[in-house]
Amino acid sequence: MTAVNPVVDLVRDGEIAVITLNSPPVNALSSALRSGIKLAMDQALADTDAKAILLICAGRTFVAGADISEFGKPPSGPSLHEVIDQIEAAPKPVIAAIHGTALGGGLELALACHYRVAVPSAKVGLPEVKLGLLPGAGGTQRLPRLVGAEKALEMITGGDPIPAKAALALGCVDVVVGEDSLRSDALAFARDVVAQNKPLKKVRDLSDKLKTAADVFANFRKANARRFRGFQAPENCIKAIEAAVTLPFDQGMARERELFMELLQGNQSASQRHVFFAERQVWKIADVPDDTPKLPVKKVGIIGAGTMGGGIAMNFVNAGLAVTIVETKAEALERGLGVIRKNYEATAKKGRLTMEAVEQRMGLLSGSLDLSSLSDCDLVIEAVFENMEIKKQVFGRLDNIVKPGAILASNTSYLDIDEIAAATNRPESVIGLHFFSPANVMRLLEVVRGAKTAKPVVATAMQIAKQIGKIGVLVGVCHGFVGNRMLAQRQREAGKLILEGAMPWDVDRVLYDFGMPMGPFAMSDLAGLDIGWSRETSKSSTPREMLCEMDRRGQKTGAGFYDYDENRNAKPSAITEKIILDLAAKQGITRRSISDQEILERCLYPMINEGAKILEEGKAQRASDIDIVWINGYGWPVYRGGPMFYADSIGLGVVLAKLKEFEAKFGADFKPAGLLEKLAVASKGFN
Ligand code: T1G
């Protein structure tokens, strides 16, 4: 065995030269790995006794792509193109042996080989679009030659990997071998290639599958316009695949390069790469190391079978955990369990679940009207009405009922976890688990650490988040935690802007065009304008109050800020416009024309400023955690990286100057946070 360099070994096994890549954790194609492959190929090609070359990886996976952390840095070592060209042009057969995932540059490397062997559990894919990029090492030119343009469009613009079996059916891999015998089976395959003098199958030379109907690309664009809204990468992917179909290979490669560099140098990819690493950082807690003991969680109790309680329960049942839901009234319990069954049956109807699985999940779910039925639960999550007194009562009772050592969690969206914990004699076991509606769908889970929450409880809560398929973000106790606390800033400004001169549909249009799924007023109409509203306390002091007083409660009443047709399509409302004009006049506000830029800045900059305060107070560990909260909980467009990353991309100096201008015009709501001021002055960023 020759160590070609620290991450690549070369050994000859009979007449086969075996190149082993060993660069944990995922054999990302760093400069060291690329150099090692090139050196090993040189040696294997020079070795006259080596009749074929096997490329295999040590560790948990085949190559998971280019090394994303090298992007944006000065290039070093051979480029991936050089390595790939050397392999494809090799005069000896090169075989890739794939286990784990062959992703991005990893699959492109394998597609340059003359044959590919994979284990059944392997997955292959080109996920670059998820990083705001496209496969930039021949993937957009070689994959269509193997699977056809339509399948390539789906795989490359979607970015999701496919299992080995499907890859075999598509011709992406040549054979699927034994799960635990990859090396020996791949060696046997290589020997057979030599023995039978099989041809050097170069994907670049294939063309049969490239015949494509003229309208395939136009139809694909049309069918996916909504899904790709705001993203640049999907269109560049489509253009590159079009080049594969219309141009000779080398010209197609040149076109791919142009389209790749355009994306690599753009803001969107920088944002999405930031999110890639940010999503992996959230799990790292400075004072709660990975080896912190975790508490066993087998049985879960949920208090409240309403929308949130039901959705929360589904997460645990989906993860195979037994769940008991407690309600105060039988009809509420029945209704709650009924909604869960309906949800599962709807999923089954769409073919995404079998009826057997529906019954199996419903089998894990039980209902009760008795809180003491939760006595032996390992975790109890309270999802009752958002009222402190009610929550404290519930926690006081749970304290007397549930076994010692169990975790008591609240799904509160705003309230003080420390005050709730103080209603028990075990504040160390109390934590906030703030789910987002619909709780069985939304990926975000704000894990709210109380002043006395024990480290094993924090560690267990983060582990549970992973177990139920959520992205857990650790936050501190403050009103509205991270997400809602920042949202309040935007909602306040949106409410002021429509009195000062804009209309709800102007504000919504600006934020929609920015990339949010919908603006604040359309969102309020969807959620219902009467959440937290009561006729008794209503004073006609805001447009929302006045709309509720007129029974315009949102989509559910066919009217709110917008008027809705029978298909729930929204259109600006003359009634809302009149309410706003009258209220502004009544409040002595002289309306003025407000630019889209001001609307955007007034809505986003106070949020960013609040994010800075959250960091100052230590209510979030890092700025990128705040970005993950907003992307996974509030629909912030991933191609803008999150509010804190967005602020960095604009420049904190710009944000600071604008906040100061607004402070002078509109008051203390815009007073810049100390941290923002300090970083801006130092020309630094949050991330
Ligand atoms: N580059 C650098 N670091 C990477 C990496 C990569 N490609 N992939 C993973 N890591 C790090 C990650 O940050 C984490 O670090 C650790 O490895 C474990 O990852 C020219 C342009 C392979 C499915 O997009 O999808 O090729 O936090 O926690 O859950 O066309 O990692 O421990 O310090 O995610 O088991 C295309 C990215 C690149 C695949 C494993 N490839 N990776 O998931 O572990 S662009 C990708 C993944 C490209 C070419 C282009 C997943 C995984 P740390 P992990 P996991």
CSV table of C-alpha atoms in Angstrom, one decimal, residues 494-657:
chain,number,residue,atom,x,y,z
A,494,ALA,CA,-46.1,47.3,8.3
A,495,GLY,CA,-49.0,48.6,10.4
A,496,LYS,CA,-47.5,52.1,10.4
A,497,LEU,CA,-46.7,52.1,6.7
A,498,ILE,CA,-50.3,51.5,5.6
A,499,LEU,CA,-51.4,54.5,7.6
A,500,GLU,CA,-48.6,56.8,6.4
A,501,GLY,CA,-49.2,56.2,2.7
A,502,ALA,CA,-48.8,52.7,1.5
A,503,MET,CA,-51.6,50.1,1.1
A,504,PRO,CA,-51.5,46.5,2.5
A,505,TRP,CA,-51.1,45.1,-1.0
A,506,ASP,CA,-48.1,47.4,-1.6
A,507,VAL,CA,-46.3,46.1,1.5
A,508,ASP,CA,-47.2,42.5,0.6
A,509,ARG,CA,-46.0,43.0,-3.0
A,510,VAL,CA,-42.7,44.3,-1.9
A,511,LEU,CA,-42.0,41.5,0.5
A,512,TYR,CA,-43.4,38.9,-2.0
A,513,ASP,CA,-41.0,40.2,-4.7
A,514,PHE,CA,-38.2,40.1,-2.1
A,515,GLY,CA,-38.9,36.4,-2.0
A,516,MET,CA,-41.2,35.9,1.1
A,517,PRO,CA,-44.0,33.3,0.4
A,518,MET,CA,-46.5,36.1,1.2
A,519,GLY,CA,-46.6,39.5,2.9
A,520,PRO,CA,-47.8,40.3,6.4
A,521,PHE,CA,-51.3,41.3,5.5
A,522,ALA,CA,-52.0,38.3,3.3
A,523,MET,CA,-50.5,36.1,6.1
A,524,SER,CA,-52.9,37.7,8.7
A,525,ASP,CA,-55.8,37.1,6.4
A,526,LEU,CA,-54.7,33.4,6.1
A,527,ALA,CA,-54.2,33.0,9.8
A,528,GLY,CA,-57.4,34.9,10.7
A,529,LEU,CA,-57.5,38.6,11.7
A,530,ASP,CA,-59.4,37.7,14.9
A,531,ILE,CA,-56.6,35.7,16.6
A,532,GLY,CA,-56.4,37.4,20.0
A,533,TRP,CA,-59.2,39.9,19.1
A,534,SER,CA,-62.4,40.3,21.0
A,535,ARG,CA,-65.4,42.6,20.2
A,536,GLU,CA,-65.5,43.6,23.9
A,537,THR,CA,-62.1,45.1,23.9
A,538,SER,CA,-62.0,46.3,20.2
A,539,LYS,CA,-61.6,50.1,19.9
A,540,SER,CA,-61.5,50.7,16.1
A,541,SER,CA,-58.0,51.9,16.6
A,542,THR,CA,-56.3,49.9,13.8
A,543,PRO,CA,-57.5,48.8,10.4
A,544,ARG,CA,-57.4,45.2,11.7
A,545,GLU,CA,-59.7,46.0,14.5
A,546,MET,CA,-62.1,47.8,12.2
A,547,LEU,CA,-62.1,44.9,9.7
A,548,CYS,CA,-62.8,42.4,12.5
A,549,GLU,CA,-65.7,44.7,13.8
A,550,MET,CA,-67.1,44.4,10.2
A,551,ASP,CA,-66.7,40.6,10.4
A,552,ARG,CA,-64.0,40.7,7.8
A,553,ARG,CA,-61.9,38.2,9.6
A,554,GLY,CA,-59.7,37.0,6.7
A,555,GLN,CA,-59.9,34.2,4.1
A,556,LYS,CA,-62.2,32.2,6.3
A,557,THR,CA,-64.9,34.9,6.0
A,558,GLY,CA,-64.1,35.6,2.3
A,559,ALA,CA,-62.8,39.1,3.2
A,560,GLY,CA,-60.1,40.7,5.4
A,561,PHE,CA,-57.5,43.1,4.2
A,562,TYR,CA,-58.3,41.6,0.8
A,563,ASP,CA,-61.5,40.5,-0.9
A,564,TYR,CA,-61.4,36.8,-1.9
A,565,ASP,CA,-63.3,35.1,-4.7
A,566,GLU,CA,-64.7,31.6,-4.5
A,567,ASN,CA,-61.2,30.2,-5.2
A,568,ARG,CA,-59.7,32.2,-2.4
A,569,ASN,CA,-57.9,34.5,-4.9
A,570,ALA,CA,-57.1,37.8,-3.2
A,571,LYS,CA,-57.7,41.2,-4.7
A,572,PRO,CA,-57.2,44.7,-3.2
A,573,SER,CA,-60.3,45.9,-1.3
A,574,ALA,CA,-61.9,49.3,-1.7
A,575,ILE,CA,-63.4,48.8,1.7
A,576,THR,CA,-60.0,48.3,3.3
A,577,GLU,CA,-58.7,51.3,1.4
A,578,LYS,CA,-61.5,53.5,2.8
A,579,ILE,CA,-61.0,52.2,6.3
A,580,ILE,CA,-57.3,53.1,6.1
A,581,LEU,CA,-57.8,56.5,4.6
A,582,ASP,CA,-60.5,57.4,7.2
A,583,LEU,CA,-58.3,56.1,10.1
A,584,ALA,CA,-55.3,58.0,8.9
A,585,ALA,CA,-57.3,61.2,8.6
A,586,LYS,CA,-58.9,60.6,12.0
A,587,GLN,CA,-55.4,60.1,13.5
A,588,GLY,CA,-54.2,63.3,11.8
A,589,ILE,CA,-51.7,61.5,9.5
A,590,THR,CA,-50.9,63.2,6.3
A,591,ARG,CA,-50.4,60.4,3.9
A,592,ARG,CA,-47.4,60.5,1.5
A,593,SER,CA,-46.1,58.5,-1.4
A,594,ILE,CA,-43.8,55.8,0.0
A,595,SER,CA,-41.2,54.0,-2.3
A,596,ASP,CA,-40.9,50.2,-2.5
A,597,GLN,CA,-37.3,50.6,-1.2
A,598,GLU,CA,-38.5,52.4,2.0
A,599,ILE,CA,-41.2,49.8,2.5
A,600,LEU,CA,-38.5,47.0,2.3
A,601,GLU,CA,-36.1,48.8,4.6
A,602,ARG,CA,-38.7,49.8,7.1
A,603,CYS,CA,-39.9,46.2,7.3
A,604,LEU,CA,-36.5,44.4,7.3
A,605,TYR,CA,-34.0,46.7,9.1
A,606,PRO,CA,-35.8,46.8,12.5
A,607,MET,CA,-35.9,43.0,12.3
A,608,ILE,CA,-32.2,42.9,11.7
A,609,ASN,CA,-31.6,45.4,14.5
A,610,GLU,CA,-33.7,43.2,16.8
A,611,GLY,CA,-31.6,40.3,15.8
A,612,ALA,CA,-28.5,42.2,16.9
A,613,LYS,CA,-30.1,42.8,20.3
A,614,ILE,CA,-30.9,39.1,20.6
A,615,LEU,CA,-27.2,38.3,20.0
A,616,GLU,CA,-26.1,41.0,22.4
A,617,GLU,CA,-28.4,39.5,25.1
A,618,GLY,CA,-27.1,36.0,24.3
A,619,LYS,CA,-30.6,34.8,23.4
A,620,ALA,CA,-29.2,33.1,20.3
A,621,GLN,CA,-25.8,31.5,20.1
A,622,ARG,CA,-24.8,32.9,16.7
A,623,ALA,CA,-26.1,35.1,13.9
A,624,SER,CA,-26.4,32.1,11.6
A,625,ASP,CA,-28.9,30.5,14.1
A,626,ILE,CA,-31.1,33.5,13.6
A,627,ASP,CA,-30.9,33.0,9.8
A,628,ILE,CA,-31.9,29.3,10.2
A,629,VAL,CA,-34.9,30.4,12.4
A,630,TRP,CA,-36.1,32.7,9.7
A,631,ILE,CA,-35.5,30.4,6.7
A,632,ASN,CA,-37.2,27.4,8.3
A,633,GLY,CA,-39.9,29.1,10.3
A,634,TYR,CA,-40.9,32.3,8.5
A,635,GLY,CA,-40.3,31.6,4.8
A,636,TRP,CA,-37.3,33.9,4.5
A,637,PRO,CA,-35.9,33.1,1.0
A,638,VAL,CA,-32.9,30.7,1.3
A,639,TYR,CA,-31.2,32.5,-1.6
A,640,ARG,CA,-30.9,35.6,0.6
A,641,GLY,CA,-29.2,33.6,3.4
A,642,GLY,CA,-31.4,34.8,6.3
A,643,PRO,CA,-31.8,38.3,7.8
A,644,MET,CA,-28.4,38.5,9.5
A,645,PHE,CA,-26.5,37.2,6.4
A,646,TYR,CA,-28.6,39.6,4.2
A,647,ALA,CA,-27.5,42.5,6.4
A,648,ASP,CA,-23.9,41.4,6.0
A,649,SER,CA,-24.3,41.3,2.2
A,650,ILE,CA,-25.7,44.8,2.1
A,651,GLY,CA,-23.1,46.0,4.6
A,652,LEU,CA,-23.8,46.8,8.2
A,653,GLY,CA,-22.7,50.4,7.6
A,654,VAL,CA,-25.6,50.8,5.1
A,655,VAL,CA,-28.1,49.3,7.6
A,656,LEU,CA,-26.8,51.5,10.4
A,657,ALA,CA,-27.0,54.7,8.4
